[in-house]
CSV table of C-alpha atoms in Angstrom, one decimal:
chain,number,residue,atom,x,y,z
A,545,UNK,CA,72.1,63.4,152.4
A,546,UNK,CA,68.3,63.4,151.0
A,547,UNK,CA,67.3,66.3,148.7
A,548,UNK,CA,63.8,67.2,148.4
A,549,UNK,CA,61.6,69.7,147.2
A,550,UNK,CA,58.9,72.1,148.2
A,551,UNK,CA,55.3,71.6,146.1
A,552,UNK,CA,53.6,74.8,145.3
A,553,UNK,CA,51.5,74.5,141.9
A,554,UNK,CA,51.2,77.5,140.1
A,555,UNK,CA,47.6,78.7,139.2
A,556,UNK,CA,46.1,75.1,139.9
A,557,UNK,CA,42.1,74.3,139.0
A,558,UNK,CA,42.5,72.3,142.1
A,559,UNK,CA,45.6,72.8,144.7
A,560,UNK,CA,45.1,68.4,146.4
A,561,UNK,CA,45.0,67.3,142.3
A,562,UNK,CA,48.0,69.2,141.2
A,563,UNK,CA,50.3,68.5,144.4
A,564,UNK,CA,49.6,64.9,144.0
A,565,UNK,CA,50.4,65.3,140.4
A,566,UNK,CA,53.4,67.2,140.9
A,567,UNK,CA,54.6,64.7,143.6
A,568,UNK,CA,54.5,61.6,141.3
A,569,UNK,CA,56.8,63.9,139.0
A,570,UNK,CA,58.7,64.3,142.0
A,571,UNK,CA,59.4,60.8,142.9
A,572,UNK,CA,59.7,59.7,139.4
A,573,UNK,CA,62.9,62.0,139.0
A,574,UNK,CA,64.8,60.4,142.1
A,575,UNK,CA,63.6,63.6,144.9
A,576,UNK,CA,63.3,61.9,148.1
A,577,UNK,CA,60.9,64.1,150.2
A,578,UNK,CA,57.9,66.8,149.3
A,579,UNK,CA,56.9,69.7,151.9
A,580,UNK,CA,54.1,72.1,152.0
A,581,UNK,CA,54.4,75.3,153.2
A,582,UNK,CA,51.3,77.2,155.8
A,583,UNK,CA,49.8,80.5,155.4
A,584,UNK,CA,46.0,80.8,155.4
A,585,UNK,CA,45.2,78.8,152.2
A,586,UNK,CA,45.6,75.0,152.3
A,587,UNK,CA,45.6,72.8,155.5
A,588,UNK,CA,49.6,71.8,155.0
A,589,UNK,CA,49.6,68.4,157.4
A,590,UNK,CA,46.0,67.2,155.7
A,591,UNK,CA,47.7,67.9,152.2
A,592,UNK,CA,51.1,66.2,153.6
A,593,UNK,CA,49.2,63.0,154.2
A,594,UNK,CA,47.4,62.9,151.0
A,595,UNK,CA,50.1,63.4,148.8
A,596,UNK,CA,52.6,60.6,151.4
A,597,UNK,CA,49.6,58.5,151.0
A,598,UNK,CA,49.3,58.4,147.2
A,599,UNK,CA,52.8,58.9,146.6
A,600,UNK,CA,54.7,56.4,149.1
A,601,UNK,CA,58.2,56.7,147.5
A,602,UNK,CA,58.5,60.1,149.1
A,603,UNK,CA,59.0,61.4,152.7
A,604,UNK,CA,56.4,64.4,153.4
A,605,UNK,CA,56.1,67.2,155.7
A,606,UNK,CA,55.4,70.7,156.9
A,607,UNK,CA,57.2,73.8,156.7
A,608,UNK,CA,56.4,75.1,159.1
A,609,UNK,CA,53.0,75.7,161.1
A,610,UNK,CA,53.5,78.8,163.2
A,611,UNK,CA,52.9,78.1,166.7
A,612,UNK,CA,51.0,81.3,167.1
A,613,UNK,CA,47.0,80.7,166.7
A,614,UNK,CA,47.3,77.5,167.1
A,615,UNK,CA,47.2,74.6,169.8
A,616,UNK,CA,49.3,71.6,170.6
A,617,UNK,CA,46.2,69.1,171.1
A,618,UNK,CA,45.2,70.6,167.6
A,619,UNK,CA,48.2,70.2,166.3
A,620,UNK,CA,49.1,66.9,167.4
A,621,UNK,CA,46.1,65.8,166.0
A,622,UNK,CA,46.9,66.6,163.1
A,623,UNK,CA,50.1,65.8,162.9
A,624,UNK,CA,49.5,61.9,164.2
A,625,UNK,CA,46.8,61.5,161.3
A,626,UNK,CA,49.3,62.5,158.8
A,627,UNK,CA,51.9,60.2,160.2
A,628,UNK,CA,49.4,57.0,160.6
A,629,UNK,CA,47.8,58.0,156.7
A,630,UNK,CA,51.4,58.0,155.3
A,631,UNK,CA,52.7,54.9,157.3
A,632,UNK,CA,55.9,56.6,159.4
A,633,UNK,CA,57.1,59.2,156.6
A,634,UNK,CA,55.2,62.4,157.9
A,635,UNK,CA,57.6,64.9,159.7
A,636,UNK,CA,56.0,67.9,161.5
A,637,UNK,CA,57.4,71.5,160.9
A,638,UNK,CA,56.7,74.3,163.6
A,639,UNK,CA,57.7,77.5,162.9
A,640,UNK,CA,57.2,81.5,165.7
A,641,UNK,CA,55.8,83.2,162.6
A,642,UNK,CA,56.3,86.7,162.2
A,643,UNK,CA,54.1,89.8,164.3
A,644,UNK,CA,52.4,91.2,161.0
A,645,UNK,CA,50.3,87.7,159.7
A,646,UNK,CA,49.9,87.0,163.5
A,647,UNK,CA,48.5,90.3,164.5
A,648,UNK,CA,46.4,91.1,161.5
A,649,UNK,CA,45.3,87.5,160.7
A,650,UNK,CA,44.8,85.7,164.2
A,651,UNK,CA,44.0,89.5,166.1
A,652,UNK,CA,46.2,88.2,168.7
A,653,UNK,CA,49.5,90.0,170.3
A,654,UNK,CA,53.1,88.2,168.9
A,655,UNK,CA,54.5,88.3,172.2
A,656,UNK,CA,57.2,86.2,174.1
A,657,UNK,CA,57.4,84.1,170.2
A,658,UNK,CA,60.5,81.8,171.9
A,659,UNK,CA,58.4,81.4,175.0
A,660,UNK,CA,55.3,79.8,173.3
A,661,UNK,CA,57.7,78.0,171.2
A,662,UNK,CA,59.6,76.0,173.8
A,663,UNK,CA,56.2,75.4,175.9
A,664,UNK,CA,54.3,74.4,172.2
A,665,UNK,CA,57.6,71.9,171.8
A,666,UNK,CA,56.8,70.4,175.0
A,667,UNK,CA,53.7,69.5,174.8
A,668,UNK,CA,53.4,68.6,171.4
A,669,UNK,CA,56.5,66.2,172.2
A,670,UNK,CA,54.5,64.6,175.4
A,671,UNK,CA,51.5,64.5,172.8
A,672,UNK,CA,53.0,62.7,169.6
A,673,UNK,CA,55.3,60.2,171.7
A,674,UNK,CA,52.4,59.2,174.5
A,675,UNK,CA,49.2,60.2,173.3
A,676,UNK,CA,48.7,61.8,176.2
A,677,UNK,CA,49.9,65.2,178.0
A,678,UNK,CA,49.8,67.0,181.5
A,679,UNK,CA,51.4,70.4,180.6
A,680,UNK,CA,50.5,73.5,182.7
A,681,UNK,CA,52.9,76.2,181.1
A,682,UNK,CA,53.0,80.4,181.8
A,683,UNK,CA,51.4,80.8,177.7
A,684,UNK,CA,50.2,76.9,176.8
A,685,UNK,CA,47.9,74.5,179.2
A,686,UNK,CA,47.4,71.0,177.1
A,687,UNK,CA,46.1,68.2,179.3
A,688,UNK,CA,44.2,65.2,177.8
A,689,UNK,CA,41.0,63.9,179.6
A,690,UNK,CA,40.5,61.3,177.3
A,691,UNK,CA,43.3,59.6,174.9
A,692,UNK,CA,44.9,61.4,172.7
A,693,UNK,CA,46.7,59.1,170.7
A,694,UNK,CA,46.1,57.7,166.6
A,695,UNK,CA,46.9,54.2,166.0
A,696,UNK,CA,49.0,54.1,163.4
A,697,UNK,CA,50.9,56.8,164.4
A,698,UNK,CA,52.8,55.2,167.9
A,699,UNK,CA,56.2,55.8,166.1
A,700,UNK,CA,56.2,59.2,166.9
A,701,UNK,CA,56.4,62.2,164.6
A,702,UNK,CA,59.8,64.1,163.9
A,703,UNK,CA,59.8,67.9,165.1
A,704,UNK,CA,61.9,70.4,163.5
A,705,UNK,CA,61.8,74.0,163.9
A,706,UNK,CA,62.0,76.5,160.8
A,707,UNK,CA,64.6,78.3,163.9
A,708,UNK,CA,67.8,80.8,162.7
A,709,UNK,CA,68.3,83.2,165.7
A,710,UNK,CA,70.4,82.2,168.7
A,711,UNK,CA,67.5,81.8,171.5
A,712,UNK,CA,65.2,79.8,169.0
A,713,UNK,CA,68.0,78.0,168.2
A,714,UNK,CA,68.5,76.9,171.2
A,715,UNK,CA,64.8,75.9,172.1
A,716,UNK,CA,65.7,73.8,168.8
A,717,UNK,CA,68.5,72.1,170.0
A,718,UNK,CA,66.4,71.3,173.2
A,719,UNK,CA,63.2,70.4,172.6
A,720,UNK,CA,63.4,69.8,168.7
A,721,UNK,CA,64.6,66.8,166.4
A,722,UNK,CA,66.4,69.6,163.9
A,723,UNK,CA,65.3,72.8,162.2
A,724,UNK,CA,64.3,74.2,158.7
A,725,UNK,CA,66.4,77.5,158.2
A,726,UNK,CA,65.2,79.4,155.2
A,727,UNK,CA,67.3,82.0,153.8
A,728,UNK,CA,70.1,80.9,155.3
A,729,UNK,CA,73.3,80.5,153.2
A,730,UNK,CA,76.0,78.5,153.7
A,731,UNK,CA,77.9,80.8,155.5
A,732,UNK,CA,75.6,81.9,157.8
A,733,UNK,CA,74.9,77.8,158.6
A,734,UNK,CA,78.0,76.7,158.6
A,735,UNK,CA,79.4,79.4,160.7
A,736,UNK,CA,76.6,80.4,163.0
A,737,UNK,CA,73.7,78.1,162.8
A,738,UNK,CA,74.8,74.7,163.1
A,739,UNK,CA,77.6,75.3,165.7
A,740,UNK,CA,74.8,77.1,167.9
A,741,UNK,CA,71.9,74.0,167.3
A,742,UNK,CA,74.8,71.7,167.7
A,743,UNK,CA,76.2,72.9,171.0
A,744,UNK,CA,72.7,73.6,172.5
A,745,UNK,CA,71.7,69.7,171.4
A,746,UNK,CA,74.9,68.4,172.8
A,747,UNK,CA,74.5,70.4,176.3
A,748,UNK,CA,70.6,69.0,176.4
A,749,UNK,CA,72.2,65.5,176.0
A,750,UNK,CA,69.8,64.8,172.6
A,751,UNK,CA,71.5,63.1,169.3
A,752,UNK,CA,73.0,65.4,166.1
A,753,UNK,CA,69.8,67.6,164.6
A,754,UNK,CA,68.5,67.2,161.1
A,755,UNK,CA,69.3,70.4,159.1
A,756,UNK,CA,67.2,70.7,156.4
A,757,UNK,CA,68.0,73.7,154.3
A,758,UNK,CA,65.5,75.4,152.5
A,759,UNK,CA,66.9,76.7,149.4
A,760,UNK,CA,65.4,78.8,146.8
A,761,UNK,CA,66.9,77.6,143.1
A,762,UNK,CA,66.5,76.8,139.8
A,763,UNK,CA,68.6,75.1,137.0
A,764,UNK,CA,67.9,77.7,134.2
A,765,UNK,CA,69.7,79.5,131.1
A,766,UNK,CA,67.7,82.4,131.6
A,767,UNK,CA,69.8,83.6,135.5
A,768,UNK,CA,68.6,87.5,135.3
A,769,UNK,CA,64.9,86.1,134.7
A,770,UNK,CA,65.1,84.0,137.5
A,771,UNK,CA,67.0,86.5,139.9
A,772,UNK,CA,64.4,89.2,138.8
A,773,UNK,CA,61.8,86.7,139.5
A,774,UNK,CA,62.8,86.1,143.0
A,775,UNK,CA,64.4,89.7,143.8
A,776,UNK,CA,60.4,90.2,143.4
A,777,UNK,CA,58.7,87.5,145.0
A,778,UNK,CA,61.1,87.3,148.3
A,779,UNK,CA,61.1,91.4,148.7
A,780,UNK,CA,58.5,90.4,151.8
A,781,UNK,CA,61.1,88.5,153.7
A,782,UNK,CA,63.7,91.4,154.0
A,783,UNK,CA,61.5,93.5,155.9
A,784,UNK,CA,61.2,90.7,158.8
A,785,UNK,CA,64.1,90.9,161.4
A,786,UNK,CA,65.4,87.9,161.5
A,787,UNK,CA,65.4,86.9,157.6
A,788,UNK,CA,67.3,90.2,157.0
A,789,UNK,CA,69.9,89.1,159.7
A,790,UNK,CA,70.5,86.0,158.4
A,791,UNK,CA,70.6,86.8,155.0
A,792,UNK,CA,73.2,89.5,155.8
A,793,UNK,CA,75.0,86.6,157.8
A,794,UNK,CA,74.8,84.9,154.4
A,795,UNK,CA,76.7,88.0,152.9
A,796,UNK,CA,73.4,89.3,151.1
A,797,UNK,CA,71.7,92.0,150.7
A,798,UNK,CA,68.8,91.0,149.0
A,799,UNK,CA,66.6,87.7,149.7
A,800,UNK,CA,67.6,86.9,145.8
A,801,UNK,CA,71.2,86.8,146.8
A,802,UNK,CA,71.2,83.7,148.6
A,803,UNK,CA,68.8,82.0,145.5
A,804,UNK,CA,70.6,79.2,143.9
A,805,UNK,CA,70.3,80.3,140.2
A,806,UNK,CA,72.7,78.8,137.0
A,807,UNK,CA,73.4,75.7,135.0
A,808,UNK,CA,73.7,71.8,136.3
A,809,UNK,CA,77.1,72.4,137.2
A,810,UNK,CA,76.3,75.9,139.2
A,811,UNK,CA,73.6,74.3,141.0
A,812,UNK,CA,75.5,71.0,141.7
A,813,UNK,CA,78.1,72.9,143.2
A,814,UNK,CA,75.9,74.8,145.5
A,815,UNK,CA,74.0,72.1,146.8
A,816,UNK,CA,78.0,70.6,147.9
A,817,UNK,CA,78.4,73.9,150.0
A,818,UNK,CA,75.4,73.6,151.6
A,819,UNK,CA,75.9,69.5,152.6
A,820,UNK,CA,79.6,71.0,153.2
A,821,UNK,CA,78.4,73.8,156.0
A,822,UNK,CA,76.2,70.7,157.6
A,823,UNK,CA,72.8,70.6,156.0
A,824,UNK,CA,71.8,67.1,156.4
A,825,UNK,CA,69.0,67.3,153.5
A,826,UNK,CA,68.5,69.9,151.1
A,827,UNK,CA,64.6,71.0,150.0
A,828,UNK,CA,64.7,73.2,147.1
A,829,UNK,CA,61.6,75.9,146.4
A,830,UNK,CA,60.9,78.1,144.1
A,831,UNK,CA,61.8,75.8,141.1
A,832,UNK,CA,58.5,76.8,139.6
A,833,UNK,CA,59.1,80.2,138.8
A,834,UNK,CA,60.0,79.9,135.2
A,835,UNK,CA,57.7,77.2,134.3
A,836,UNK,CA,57.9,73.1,133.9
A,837,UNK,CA,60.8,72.7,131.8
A,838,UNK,CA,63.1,74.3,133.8
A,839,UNK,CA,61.3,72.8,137.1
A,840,UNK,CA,61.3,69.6,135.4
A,841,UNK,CA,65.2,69.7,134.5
A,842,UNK,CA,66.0,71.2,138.4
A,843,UNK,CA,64.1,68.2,139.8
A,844,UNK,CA,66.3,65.9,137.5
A,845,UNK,CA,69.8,67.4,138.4
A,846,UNK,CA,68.1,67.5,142.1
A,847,UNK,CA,67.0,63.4,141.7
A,848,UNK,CA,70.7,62.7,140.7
A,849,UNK,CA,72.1,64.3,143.4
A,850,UNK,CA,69.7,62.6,145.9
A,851,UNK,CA,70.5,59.3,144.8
C-alpha cells in the first residue's frame, strides 16, 4: 500500500514555488504520491505536472476535477500534458461536484450529476487511451476532427472517481480505474463502499479498483486543537448530502469525527484500519493545520509507513 499526501501551502507568496517546495519535503520523508485539490484557484493537472516534473520520486495527481463546467477534450488535454511532463506518474481525478459551486460559480443547472459523469468517463477514456473520440451522448458530444493525442502520454492516464454513493459507485466500478472517497471512514468503506465498487467492477468484467482514501490527520500533542481546527474548517461538507451520509455511515456526526488526530501510535493504527477495510493507498490532508512541525513529523510517521 502507497501513502501519500495532499499539498495545500498555507498563506504561500507564490502557490507553484511552495508546492514544489513542500513536495521535495514530501519525497524526502519516504511519501510516495502528492495530489492537488480543484476549486477556482489553481489549475490542479498544470500544478500536478510541475511539481511530478521537478519532483520525480513522487506519483502526482488530481483530486478531483468536477465534471460539471468542464469538457472531456479539455480535460483530456490536460490531463495527457501532465502525464507526458511527468513521464507515466500523473493520475487523473474526476469528481460530480456539488449543486451550490456549480450553480453559483459556472451559472449552469447540477442536473442528472451521475449522468454526465458516466458519459464524461467515456469519453475521456476513448480520449486518453486513443487520442481520439466519437462520442455522441444525451449531455456530452466529444468528437475529434483532428488528433487528439500528446506524445509522451500513449500510456494512458489512470481515472478515479472522488465516488461514495451507490449509483456513482457504480459508474466507478464501470467506467473508472478506482475512486477517491473523502470523508469516508473505515466502516463506511469497508462495509459499503468497497463491496459496492467491487461488485460493480467485477459484473463490468474490469480488474480490482484502486481505493485511495482521503484522510484528514495529523500526528499532534495538541488533539482538541487539531479537532477544533477541523470541526471548523470541514463544517462546509456536512451540509452536502452525500458527505453527511457517509460520514454518518462512518458513525460520525461531525466531518471532525472521522479526522485522524493523536500520537505516532494513534495514527499508525488508523492508517492499518483503513488498508484493513480495503484502501489500497492512503493520501492524508489537512496535516498543515497546526503548522510545520507537526506536518513535518505526520509526513515522517506517514514516510515510514509507506515504505
Amino acid at each position: 500500500m502507497t501513502v501519500g499526501v495532499s499539498l495545500n501551502p498555507i498563506d504561500p507568496t507564490n502557490q507553484i514555488d511552495a508546492s514544489v517546495q513542500l513536495a521535495k519535503e514530501a519525497a524526502a520523508a519516504g511519501l510516495r504520491s502528492a495530489w492537488f485539490g480543484q476549486t477556482f484557484g489553481a489549475d490542479s493537472p498544470q500544478l500536478a505536472a510541475i511539481v511530478g516534473r521537478e519532483v520525480p520520486e513522487l506519483e502526482v495527481g488530481t483530486s478531483a476535477i468536477p465534471v460539471f463546467g468542464r469538457h472531456p477534450l479539455v480535460v483530456s488535454s490536460q490531463a495527457q500534458t501532465a502525464q507526458a511532463a511527468t513521464h507515466g506518474r500523473y493520475h487523473l481525478g474526476l469528481a460530480l461536484g456539488t449543486k451550490l459551486l456549480t450553480e453559483t460559480g459556472f451559472g449552469i443547472p447540477f442536473e442528472r450529476p451521475v449522468a454526465r459523469l458516466r458519459e464524461f468517463l467515456t469519453a475521456v477514456r476513448q480520449l486518453t487511451e486513443t487520442g481520439s473520440a466519437d462520442y455522441h451522448g444525451e449531455l456530452l458530444t466529444a468528437t475529434t476532427p483532428i488528433p487528439a493525442r500528446v506524445p509522451g502520454a500513449e500510456s494512458g492516464v489512470p481515472l478515479l472517481v472522488a465516488a461514495m454513493g451507490p449509483q456513482a459507485l457504480r459508474a466507478s466500478g464501470e467506467l473508472a480505474d478506482g475512486i477517491l472517497p473523502y470523508l469516508a471512514g473505515p466502516r463506511a468503506l469497508g462495509e459499503h463502499i468497497v463491496p459496492a465498487l467491487t461488485a460493480a467492477a467485477e459484473a463490468a468484467g474490469r480488474p480490482a479498483p484502486r481505493i485511495v482514501a482521503l484522510v484528514h490527520g495529523v500526528v499532534t500533542d495538541d488533539v482538541d486543537a487539531v479537532r477544533s481546527t477541523f470541526t471548523e474548517s470541514l463544517a462546509f461538507y456536512e451540509q452536502i448530502p452525500s458527505y453527511a451520509r457517509v460520514i454518518g455511515l462512518s458513525g460520525g456526526r461531525r466531518a471532525a469525527d472521522v479526522a485522524v488526530i493523536g500520537d505516532e501510535k494513534k495514527v499508525a493504527a488508523e492508517v492499518q484500519r483503513y488498508r484493513d477495510a480495503g484502501a489500497t493507498e492512503v493520501v492524508f490532508s489537512g496535516t498543515e493545520v497546526t503548522g510545520a512541525a507537526d506536518r513535518r513529523r505526520t509526513w515522517e510517521l506517514l514516510g515510514e509507513l509507506a515504505g
